[in-house]
């Protein structure tokens, strides 16, 4: 009986075709990866040669509703997210994914109209004879008066019987300057509150008739602000004590011509900025520890070192000095030098441990959650991550065929569905909802997509599963890091306009007044009224730390406890 060769070869032929298709997909992925790398290198060459880069222009309007290319990626939940037409392109699929459109609700409301201080009645210019007065109509105008005046104080001098000369002292609210408190407040609110550069502010003051030099203006903005620095330090200590989670982020910051970083620590209670020259976990712990000077080597520090695989030999050495208090950072550095703890990496890890333990000794709750965009320098104590940042690896995947396009679109839709479920869970928490969300997250991350890069992105989500779903254990935690990013954005704009700071006093003043201004905004206080109150010594506005402690009883991020 004759057997057709096709019947024997067809299974092998189909297997061979499948292998060729799989190999072709892998080659396409390699081409896309190499092209991405080439683009990155070309951009780097352009930057190093200081050439003009291609502008990244984005449309400022959404496409019309009847556009064949689909809706925008930030569309509303009511848009059709199930449309996976085979005729759509990869870009169309990305645009149709319904991302959350959440903005931090921190917009200021328009203040009420000030009370009427002057009134005047204006009659029509030409009133015909026989006209009768028929009432009047209000027309309210707000006006501001800018007037410069000079005050001369005569400081009397007296000669005591002992032959010693005593002299009168200028008012305390001058703070050692030759400019009044209102002028000081005006300069501070313009520069630190409205980001007016010093050269432009100097021209403005000159135009108003103020006789002041560039050096005097610089001193006015950066020096003799110890009271403001002290109140800013109170923000961090009180904010840590009254909060059960802290959001944080950092950005580049230049100081004295060197690259550095500015870190923001924030929640709904307060905002605190700190600029340093490094970016590490030791640096973040040092910022949290800044209100306190003493370092404590305790059991919590040793537990931290053991958890991070610190050398057993050095753990035994440090255990001999358990519960020793070091007065400051310098004494701790000398201690490490005396016991022979050399090597920058070992010293850095040991410092992390003693900072960790010292914070707990000073009252930092080890259950406090640090919420960030996923940067590992913030991964201390309990750590939670931003969902918007976690979804970016899925969005960055470049599909090479229609199957991968559909897979990416499907995964993104599933990811944002889980996000919306979490938002609903925060409104009405329940164990059943939490279990369903965990099961959905596991199902998403274990899905086989046929795309190497997409599979890596899903694997990355599985790695940070606990940090993304920590909100299921504490529904008061946020889901995104928009607050910290919006608060630190002003620092980025100032850096682009003015560059960096040139003196330690300038950097300290920039961080101090940015912290005070943002905190005032969060509690509905006028930064101008706050500055005038502090500089004139009126004392009608309470300490910001007292406001934080009082408000913490009602805000979700707060907790009432003491050290």
Coordinates of C-alpha atoms in Angstrom, one line a residue:
X1 CA 0.0 0.0 0.0
X2 CA 1.4 3.4 -1.0
X3 CA 1.9 6.1 1.7
X4 CA 2.1 9.7 0.7
X5 CA 5.4 11.4 1.9
X6 CA 3.4 14.4 3.0
X7 CA 1.6 12.4 5.7
X8 CA 4.9 11.5 7.3
X9 CA 6.6 14.8 6.9
X10 CA 3.7 17.2 7.9
X11 CA 4.3 17.0 11.7
X12 CA 8.0 17.7 11.3
X13 CA 7.3 20.4 8.8
X14 CA 4.8 22.2 11.1
X15 CA 7.3 21.9 14.0
X16 CA 10.1 23.3 11.7
X17 CA 7.8 26.2 10.7
X18 CA 7.0 26.9 14.4
X19 CA 10.7 27.0 15.2
X20 CA 11.3 29.4 12.3
X21 CA 8.5 31.7 13.6
X22 CA 9.9 31.7 17.1
X23 CA 13.4 32.4 15.8
X24 CA 12.1 35.2 13.6
X25 CA 10.3 36.8 16.7
X26 CA 13.6 36.6 18.7
X27 CA 15.5 38.2 15.9
X28 CA 12.9 41.0 15.6
X29 CA 13.2 41.6 19.3
X30 CA 17.0 41.8 19.0
X31 CA 16.7 44.3 16.2
X32 CA 14.3 46.5 18.2
X33 CA 16.6 46.3 21.2
X34 CA 19.6 47.2 19.1
X35 CA 17.8 50.1 17.5
X36 CA 16.8 51.4 20.9
X37 CA 20.4 51.2 22.0
X38 CA 21.5 53.0 18.8
X39 CA 19.1 55.8 19.5
X40 CA 20.3 56.2 23.1
X41 CA 23.9 56.3 21.9
X42 CA 23.1 58.9 19.2
X43 CA 21.3 61.0 21.8
X44 CA 24.4 60.8 24.1
X45 CA 26.7 61.8 21.3
X46 CA 24.5 64.7 20.5
X47 CA 24.6 65.8 24.2
X48 CA 28.4 65.4 24.5
X49 CA 28.9 67.4 21.3
X50 CA 26.4 70.0 22.7
X51 CA 24.3 69.9 19.5
X52 CA 20.7 70.7 19.3
X53 CA 18.5 67.7 20.0
X54 CA 15.3 66.9 18.3
X55 CA 12.4 68.6 20.1
X56 CA 9.9 66.2 21.8
X57 CA 6.7 68.0 20.9
X58 CA 3.5 66.5 22.1
X59 CA 0.0 67.4 21.0
X60 CA -1.8 69.8 23.4
X61 CA -5.3 68.6 22.5
X62 CA -7.0 65.2 22.6
X63 CA -7.9 63.6 19.3
X64 CA -11.6 63.9 18.3
X65 CA -14.0 61.2 19.6
X66 CA -14.7 59.9 16.1
X67 CA -11.0 59.5 15.3
X68 CA -10.2 56.1 13.9
X69 CA -7.0 56.0 15.9
X70 CA -8.8 55.6 19.2
X71 CA -9.0 57.6 22.4
X72 CA -6.1 59.0 24.4
X73 CA -4.2 56.9 26.9
X74 CA -5.5 59.0 29.7
X75 CA -9.1 58.8 28.7
X76 CA -12.0 58.2 31.1
X77 CA -13.1 54.9 32.4
X78 CA -16.2 55.0 30.2
X79 CA -14.2 54.6 27.0
X80 CA -14.3 51.3 25.2
X81 CA -11.3 49.4 26.6
X82 CA -12.3 46.0 25.1
X83 CA -11.8 47.0 21.5
X84 CA -8.9 44.8 20.3
X85 CA -9.5 45.0 16.5
X86 CA -6.9 43.2 14.5
X87 CA -6.8 46.1 12.1
X88 CA -5.5 48.5 14.8
X89 CA -1.8 49.3 15.0
X90 CA 0.4 49.0 18.1
X91 CA 0.3 52.8 18.8
X92 CA -3.5 52.6 18.7
X93 CA -3.6 49.9 21.3
X94 CA -1.4 52.0 23.6
X95 CA -3.6 55.0 23.3
X96 CA -6.8 53.0 24.0
X97 CA -5.5 51.8 27.4
X98 CA -7.4 53.6 30.2
X99 CA -4.8 54.9 32.6
X100 CA -5.9 56.6 35.8
X101 CA -6.2 60.4 35.4
X102 CA -5.5 61.3 39.0
X103 CA -4.0 64.7 40.0
X104 CA -3.1 65.7 43.5
X105 CA -5.9 67.9 44.7
X106 CA -3.8 70.7 46.1
X107 CA -5.0 73.7 44.1
X108 CA -5.4 76.9 46.1
X109 CA -8.8 78.6 46.0
X110 CA -9.2 82.3 45.3
X111 CA -9.2 84.4 48.5
X112 CA -12.2 86.4 49.4
X113 CA -12.4 90.1 48.5
X114 CA -10.8 92.3 51.2
X115 CA -13.2 94.5 53.3
X116 CA -14.0 97.9 51.8
X117 CA -11.6 100.5 53.3
X118 CA -12.6 103.6 51.2
X119 CA -15.8 104.6 49.5
X120 CA -16.5 107.3 47.0
X121 CA -19.6 108.3 45.0
X122 CA -19.3 109.1 41.3
X123 CA -22.1 110.9 39.5
X124 CA -22.6 110.9 35.8
X125 CA -20.8 113.6 33.9
X126 CA -23.8 115.1 32.1
X127 CA -27.1 114.9 33.9
X128 CA -30.0 116.3 31.9
X129 CA -32.2 118.8 33.6
X130 CA -35.2 117.3 35.3
X131 CA -33.5 113.9 36.0
X132 CA -34.3 112.2 39.3
X133 CA -31.8 110.2 41.3
X134 CA -32.6 106.5 40.9
X135 CA -30.3 104.8 43.4
X136 CA -26.7 103.6 42.9
X137 CA -24.7 100.5 41.8
X138 CA -21.6 99.2 43.5
X139 CA -18.4 98.9 41.5
X140 CA -15.7 97.3 43.7
X141 CA -12.0 97.8 42.9
X142 CA -9.0 96.2 44.7
X143 CA -5.8 98.3 44.8
X144 CA -2.3 97.8 46.2
X145 CA 0.0 100.5 47.3
X146 CA 3.8 100.1 47.0
X147 CA 5.6 102.9 48.8
X148 CA 9.1 103.1 50.0
X149 CA 9.9 105.1 53.1
X150 CA 13.1 105.7 55.2
X151 CA 13.0 105.6 59.0
X152 CA 15.9 107.0 61.0
X153 CA 16.5 105.8 64.6
X154 CA 18.6 108.0 66.8
X155 CA 20.5 105.7 69.1
X156 CA 21.2 107.7 72.3
X157 CA 24.6 107.2 74.0
X158 CA 25.1 107.5 77.7
X159 CA 28.3 107.6 79.7
X160 CA 28.0 105.7 83.0
X161 CA 29.8 106.8 86.2
X162 CA 32.3 104.0 85.6
X163 CA 33.2 105.7 82.3
X164 CA 31.5 103.0 80.1
X165 CA 29.5 104.1 77.1
X166 CA 26.1 102.5 76.6
X167 CA 24.0 102.9 73.5
X168 CA 20.4 102.3 72.5
X169 CA 19.8 99.3 70.2
X170 CA 17.8 99.2 67.0
X171 CA 14.4 97.3 67.1
X172 CA 14.7 93.5 67.3
X173 CA 12.4 93.0 64.3
X174 CA 15.2 94.4 62.0
X175 CA 17.2 91.2 62.7
X176 CA 20.5 93.1 62.2
X177 CA 19.6 94.5 58.8
X178 CA 19.1 98.1 57.7
X179 CA 15.8 97.2 56.1
X180 CA 12.4 96.9 57.7
X181 CA 10.5 93.7 58.4
X182 CA 8.0 94.3 55.6
X183 CA 10.7 94.9 53.1
X184 CA 12.5 91.7 54.3
X185 CA 9.3 89.7 54.0
X186 CA 8.7 91.2 50.5
X187 CA 12.2 90.2 49.3
X188 CA 11.8 86.7 50.8
X189 CA 8.4 86.0 49.3
X190 CA 9.5 87.2 45.9
X191 CA 12.7 85.1 45.8
X192 CA 11.8 82.0 47.8
X193 CA 8.0 82.1 47.2
X194 CA 7.7 83.3 43.6
X195 CA 11.1 82.1 42.3
X196 CA 12.2 85.6 41.2
X197 CA 16.0 85.6 40.6
X198 CA 18.2 87.9 42.6
X199 CA 19.2 90.1 39.6
X200 CA 15.5 90.5 38.7
X201 CA 14.5 91.2 42.3
X202 CA 17.4 93.8 42.6
X203 CA 16.1 95.6 39.5
X204 CA 12.5 95.5 40.9
X205 CA 13.6 97.0 44.2
X206 CA 15.7 99.7 42.4
X207 CA 12.7 100.6 40.3
X208 CA 10.6 100.9 43.5
X209 CA 13.3 103.3 44.9
X210 CA 15.0 101.0 47.4
X211 CA 18.7 101.8 47.8
X212 CA 20.2 98.3 48.2
X213 CA 23.3 96.6 46.7
X214 CA 23.5 93.1 45.3
X215 CA 25.5 92.0 48.3
X216 CA 23.0 93.4 50.8
X217 CA 20.2 91.7 48.9
X218 CA 22.0 88.4 49.0
X219 CA 22.6 88.8 52.8
X220 CA 18.9 89.7 53.2
X221 CA 17.9 86.4 51.5
X222 CA 20.3 84.0 53.0
X223 CA 21.6 85.2 56.3
X224 CA 20.4 85.7 59.9
X225 CA 17.5 83.2 59.5
X226 CA 18.2 81.0 62.5
X227 CA 14.6 81.2 63.7
X228 CA 13.3 80.0 60.3
X229 CA 15.9 77.2 60.2
X230 CA 14.8 76.1 63.7
X231 CA 11.1 76.0 62.7
X232 CA 12.0 74.0 59.6
X233 CA 13.8 71.4 61.7
X234 CA 10.7 71.1 63.9
X235 CA 8.7 70.2 60.8
X236 CA 10.6 67.0 60.2
X237 CA 10.7 65.9 63.9
X238 CA 7.0 66.6 64.4
X239 CA 6.0 65.2 61.0
X240 CA 7.8 61.9 61.7
X241 CA 6.3 61.6 65.1
X242 CA 2.7 62.3 63.9
X243 CA 2.8 60.3 60.7
X244 CA 2.5 56.6 59.9
X245 CA 3.7 56.9 56.3
X246 CA 6.1 59.3 54.5
X247 CA 6.4 59.9 50.8
X248 CA 9.8 60.8 49.4
X249 CA 11.5 61.6 46.1
X250 CA 14.8 63.3 45.0
X251 CA 16.1 65.3 42.1
X252 CA 19.5 66.7 41.0
X253 CA 20.8 69.8 42.7
X254 CA 24.1 71.7 42.0
X255 CA 26.0 73.4 44.8
X256 CA 29.3 75.2 44.4
X257 CA 29.7 73.8 40.9
X258 CA 29.3 70.2 42.0
X259 CA 26.4 67.8 41.3
X260 CA 24.3 66.9 44.3
X261 CA 20.7 65.9 45.2
X262 CA 17.7 67.4 46.9
X263 CA 15.4 65.0 48.8
X264 CA 11.8 65.8 49.7
X265 CA 10.0 64.1 52.6
X266 CA 6.3 64.8 52.5
X267 CA 2.8 63.8 53.3
X268 CA -0.5 65.7 53.8
X269 CA 0.9 67.1 57.1
X270 CA 4.1 68.7 56.0
X271 CA 6.8 69.1 53.4
X272 CA 10.5 69.1 54.1
X273 CA 13.5 69.5 51.8
X274 CA 17.1 68.6 52.4
X275 CA 20.0 69.0 50.0
X276 CA 23.1 66.9 50.2
X277 CA 26.0 65.8 48.0
X278 CA 25.2 62.1 47.8
X279 CA 22.3 59.8 46.9
X280 CA 22.2 56.6 49.0
X281 CA 20.4 54.8 51.7
X282 CA 22.8 56.2 54.2
X283 CA 22.0 59.7 53.0
X284 CA 18.3 59.1 53.3
X285 CA 18.6 57.7 56.9
X286 CA 20.8 60.7 57.7
X287 CA 18.1 63.1 56.6
X288 CA 15.5 61.3 58.7
X289 CA 17.9 61.4 61.6
X290 CA 18.8 65.1 61.1
X291 CA 16.6 66.5 64.0
X292 CA 18.8 64.4 66.4
X293 CA 22.6 64.5 66.9
X294 CA 23.3 61.5 69.1
X295 CA 23.9 58.1 67.4
X296 CA 22.9 54.9 69.3
X297 CA 24.5 51.5 68.7
X298 CA 21.7 49.1 69.8
X299 CA 20.2 45.8 69.0
X300 CA 18.1 47.2 66.3
X301 CA 21.3 48.3 64.5
X302 CA 22.8 44.9 64.8
X303 CA 19.6 43.3 63.5
X304 CA 19.7 45.6 60.5
X305 CA 23.3 44.7 59.8
X306 CA 22.5 41.0 60.0
X307 CA 19.6 41.4 57.7
X308 CA 21.8 43.1 55.1
X309 CA 24.5 40.3 55.3
X310 CA 27.1 42.5 57.2
X311 CA 30.3 40.7 58.1
X312 CA 29.8 38.4 61.1
X313 CA 33.2 39.3 62.4
X314 CA 32.4 43.0 62.6
X315 CA 28.9 42.3 64.0
X316 CA 30.6 40.5 66.9
X317 CA 33.0 43.5 67.4
X318 CA 30.2 46.0 67.4
X319 CA 28.1 43.9 69.8
X320 CA 30.8 44.5 72.5
X321 CA 29.7 48.2 72.5
X322 CA 26.0 47.6 72.6
X323 CA 23.9 50.6 73.8
X324 CA 26.8 53.0 73.5
X325 CA 25.7 56.6 72.6
X326 CA 27.8 58.7 70.3
X327 CA 27.3 62.4 70.7
X328 CA 27.6 63.2 67.0
X329 CA 28.6 61.9 63.6
X330 CA 32.2 62.9 64.2
X331 CA 32.5 60.7 67.3
X332 CA 31.0 57.8 65.4
X333 CA 33.5 58.2 62.7
X334 CA 36.3 58.2 65.2
X335 CA 35.0 55.1 66.8
X336 CA 35.0 53.2 63.5
X337 CA 38.5 54.4 63.0
X338 CA 39.6 53.2 66.4
X339 CA 38.2 49.7 66.0
X340 CA 39.8 49.4 62.6
X341 CA 36.6 49.3 60.6
X342 CA 38.1 50.4 57.2
X343 CA 36.8 50.4 53.7
X344 CA 34.2 52.8 52.4
X345 CA 31.6 50.1 51.8
X346 CA 31.9 48.6 55.3
X347 CA 31.8 52.0 56.9
X348 CA 28.7 53.0 54.9
X349 CA 26.8 49.8 55.8
X350 CA 27.8 50.1 59.5
X351 CA 26.6 53.8 59.4
X352 CA 23.3 52.7 57.9
X353 CA 22.8 50.2 60.7
X354 CA 23.5 52.7 63.5
X355 CA 21.3 55.3 61.9
X356 CA 18.5 52.7 61.6
X357 CA 18.8 51.7 65.3
X358 CA 19.2 55.3 66.5
X359 CA 16.1 56.4 64.7
X360 CA 14.1 53.7 66.5
X361 CA 15.7 54.7 69.8
X362 CA 14.6 58.3 69.2
X363 CA 11.0 57.2 68.6
X364 CA 10.8 56.4 64.9
X365 CA 8.1 53.8 64.5
X366 CA 9.6 50.8 62.7
X367 CA 6.1 50.2 61.2
X368 CA 6.2 53.6 59.5
X369 CA 5.9 53.1 55.7
X370 CA 8.2 55.0 53.3
X371 CA 6.4 55.5 50.0
X372 CA 8.5 56.2 46.9
X373 CA 8.8 55.6 43.1
X374 CA 10.8 52.4 43.7
X375 CA 14.3 53.8 44.2
X376 CA 16.1 51.5 46.5
X377 CA 17.8 54.2 48.6
X378 CA 14.3 54.7 50.2
X379 CA 13.7 51.0 50.9
X380 CA 14.0 51.1 54.7
X381 CA 11.5 50.0 57.3
X382 CA 8.3 49.1 55.5
X383 CA 8.4 50.2 51.9
X384 CA 5.6 50.8 49.4
X385 CA 5.8 51.7 45.7
X386 CA 4.0 53.9 43.3
X387 CA 1.7 52.2 40.8
X388 CA 2.2 54.8 38.1
X389 CA 6.0 54.1 38.1
X390 CA 5.5 50.4 38.3
X391 CA 3.4 50.4 35.1
X392 CA 6.1 52.2 33.1
X393 CA 8.1 49.0 32.2
X394 CA 4.9 47.6 30.6
X395 CA 4.4 50.7 28.6
X396 CA 8.1 50.9 27.4
X397 CA 7.9 47.4 25.8
X398 CA 8.2 47.7 22.0
X399 CA 6.1 44.9 20.4
X400 CA 7.5 43.4 17.1
X401 CA 4.3 41.7 15.8
X402 CA 0.6 41.8 16.2
X403 CA 0.5 39.1 18.8
X404 CA 2.8 41.1 21.0
X405 CA 0.8 44.2 20.4
X406 CA -2.4 42.5 21.6
X407 CA -0.6 41.0 24.5
X408 CA 0.8 44.3 25.7
X409 CA -2.5 46.0 25.3
X410 CA -4.2 43.2 27.2
X411 CA -1.7 43.3 30.1
X412 CA -1.9 47.1 30.4
X413 CA -5.7 47.0 30.6
X414 CA -5.5 44.3 33.2
X415 CA -2.9 46.2 35.2
X416 CA -5.0 49.4 35.3
X417 CA -8.1 47.4 36.1
X418 CA -6.3 46.2 39.3
X419 CA -5.4 49.8 40.0
X420 CA -9.0 50.8 39.8
X421 CA -10.0 47.9 42.0
X422 CA -7.5 49.2 44.6
X423 CA -9.1 52.6 44.5
X424 CA -12.4 51.1 45.1
X425 CA -10.9 49.0 47.9
X426 CA -9.6 52.1 49.6
X427 CA -13.1 53.5 49.7
X428 CA -14.7 50.3 51.0
X429 CA -12.1 47.8 52.4
X430 CA -13.0 44.2 52.8
X431 CA -11.2 40.9 53.0
X432 CA -13.0 39.4 50.0
X433 CA -11.9 42.4 47.8
X434 CA -8.3 42.1 49.0
X435 CA -8.2 38.4 48.2
X436 CA -9.7 39.0 44.7
X437 CA -7.1 41.7 44.0
X438 CA -4.2 39.5 45.1
X439 CA -5.4 36.6 42.9
X440 CA -5.8 39.0 40.0
X441 CA -2.3 40.3 40.5
X442 CA -0.8 36.8 40.6
X443 CA -2.7 35.8 37.5
X444 CA -1.4 38.8 35.6
X445 CA 2.2 38.3 36.6
X446 CA 2.1 34.6 35.8
X447 CA 0.7 35.1 32.3
X448 CA 2.7 33.8 29.3
X449 CA 2.7 36.5 26.6
X450 CA 5.2 35.2 24.0
X451 CA 7.2 38.4 24.3
X452 CA 10.6 38.3 26.1
X453 CA 10.6 42.0 27.2
X454 CA 6.9 41.9 28.3
X455 CA 7.7 38.8 30.3
X456 CA 10.5 40.6 32.0
X457 CA 8.2 43.5 32.9
X458 CA 5.6 41.1 34.4
X459 CA 8.4 39.4 36.3
X460 CA 9.5 42.7 37.7
X461 CA 6.0 43.3 39.0
X462 CA 6.1 40.0 40.8
X463 CA 9.3 41.0 42.5
X464 CA 7.7 44.1 44.0
X465 CA 4.3 42.5 44.6
X466 CA 4.4 43.1 48.4
X467 CA 5.3 46.7 48.0
X468 CA 2.6 47.4 45.4
X469 CA -0.1 45.6 47.5
X470 CA 0.8 47.0 50.9
X471 CA -2.3 49.2 50.6
X472 CA -4.4 46.1 51.1
X473 CA -3.0 46.0 54.7
X474 CA -3.4 49.7 55.2
X475 CA -6.1 51.4 53.0
X476 CA -4.9 54.9 54.1
X477 CA -1.7 54.5 52.1
X478 CA -1.6 56.4 48.7
X479 CA -1.4 54.5 45.4
X480 CA 0.9 57.0 43.6
X481 CA 3.7 59.4 44.4
X482 CA 2.2 62.5 42.8
X483 CA 2.4 64.5 46.0
X484 CA 6.1 64.3 46.4
X485 CA 6.8 64.8 42.7
X486 CA 4.5 67.9 42.6
X487 CA 6.2 69.3 45.7
X488 CA 9.7 68.8 44.4
X489 CA 8.9 70.1 40.9
X490 CA 9.4 73.7 42.1
X491 CA 13.0 72.8 43.0
X492 CA 13.5 71.5 39.4
X493 CA 12.1 74.7 37.9
X494 CA 14.4 76.8 40.1
X495 CA 17.4 74.7 39.1
X496 CA 16.6 75.2 35.4
X497 CA 16.3 79.0 35.9
X498 CA 19.0 79.8 38.5
X499 CA 21.3 76.8 38.3
X500 CA 22.8 76.0 41.7
X501 CA 23.7 77.7 44.9
X502 CA 27.1 79.1 45.7
X503 CA 27.2 79.2 49.5
X504 CA 26.1 76.9 52.3
X505 CA 23.9 79.7 53.7
X506 CA 22.2 80.0 50.3
X507 CA 21.5 76.3 50.0
X508 CA 20.2 76.1 53.6
X509 CA 17.9 79.1 53.0
X510 CA 16.6 77.6 49.8
X511 CA 15.6 74.4 51.5
X512 CA 14.2 76.1 54.6
X513 CA 11.9 78.6 52.9
X514 CA 10.8 76.0 50.3
X515 CA 9.8 73.7 53.2
X516 CA 8.0 76.5 55.1
X517 CA 6.2 77.8 52.0
X518 CA 4.9 74.3 51.0
X519 CA 3.8 73.5 54.5
X520 CA 1.9 76.8 54.8
X521 CA 0.2 76.0 51.5
X522 CA -0.8 72.6 52.7
X523 CA -2.6 74.1 55.7
X524 CA -4.2 77.0 53.9
X525 CA -1.9 79.7 55.3
X526 CA -0.6 82.7 53.3
X527 CA 3.1 82.5 53.0
X528 CA 3.2 86.4 53.0
X529 CA 1.2 86.6 56.2
X530 CA 3.4 83.9 57.8
X531 CA 6.6 85.8 56.9
X532 CA 5.3 89.1 58.1
X533 CA 4.1 87.5 61.3
X534 CA 7.5 86.0 62.1
X535 CA 9.5 89.0 61.0
X536 CA 7.4 91.6 62.8
X537 CA 7.2 89.4 65.9
X538 CA 3.4 89.6 66.0
X539 CA 3.0 85.9 66.9
X540 CA -0.6 85.5 65.7
X541 CA 0.2 82.4 63.6
X542 CA 1.0 79.3 65.7
X543 CA 4.2 77.3 65.2
X544 CA 3.8 75.1 62.1
X545 CA 4.8 72.1 64.2
X546 CA 1.9 72.8 66.6
X547 CA -0.5 73.0 63.6
X548 CA 0.9 69.7 62.2
X549 CA 0.4 67.9 65.6
X550 CA -3.2 69.3 65.9
X551 CA -4.2 68.4 62.3
X552 CA -2.7 64.9 62.5
X553 CA -5.7 63.6 64.5
X554 CA -8.0 64.1 61.4
X555 CA -5.8 63.3 58.4
X556 CA -5.4 59.7 57.1
X557 CA -1.6 60.0 57.2
X558 CA -1.5 61.1 60.8
X559 CA -1.2 59.2 64.0
X560 CA -1.3 60.6 67.5
X561 CA 1.6 59.2 69.5
X562 CA 4.6 60.6 71.5
X563 CA 8.2 59.5 71.9

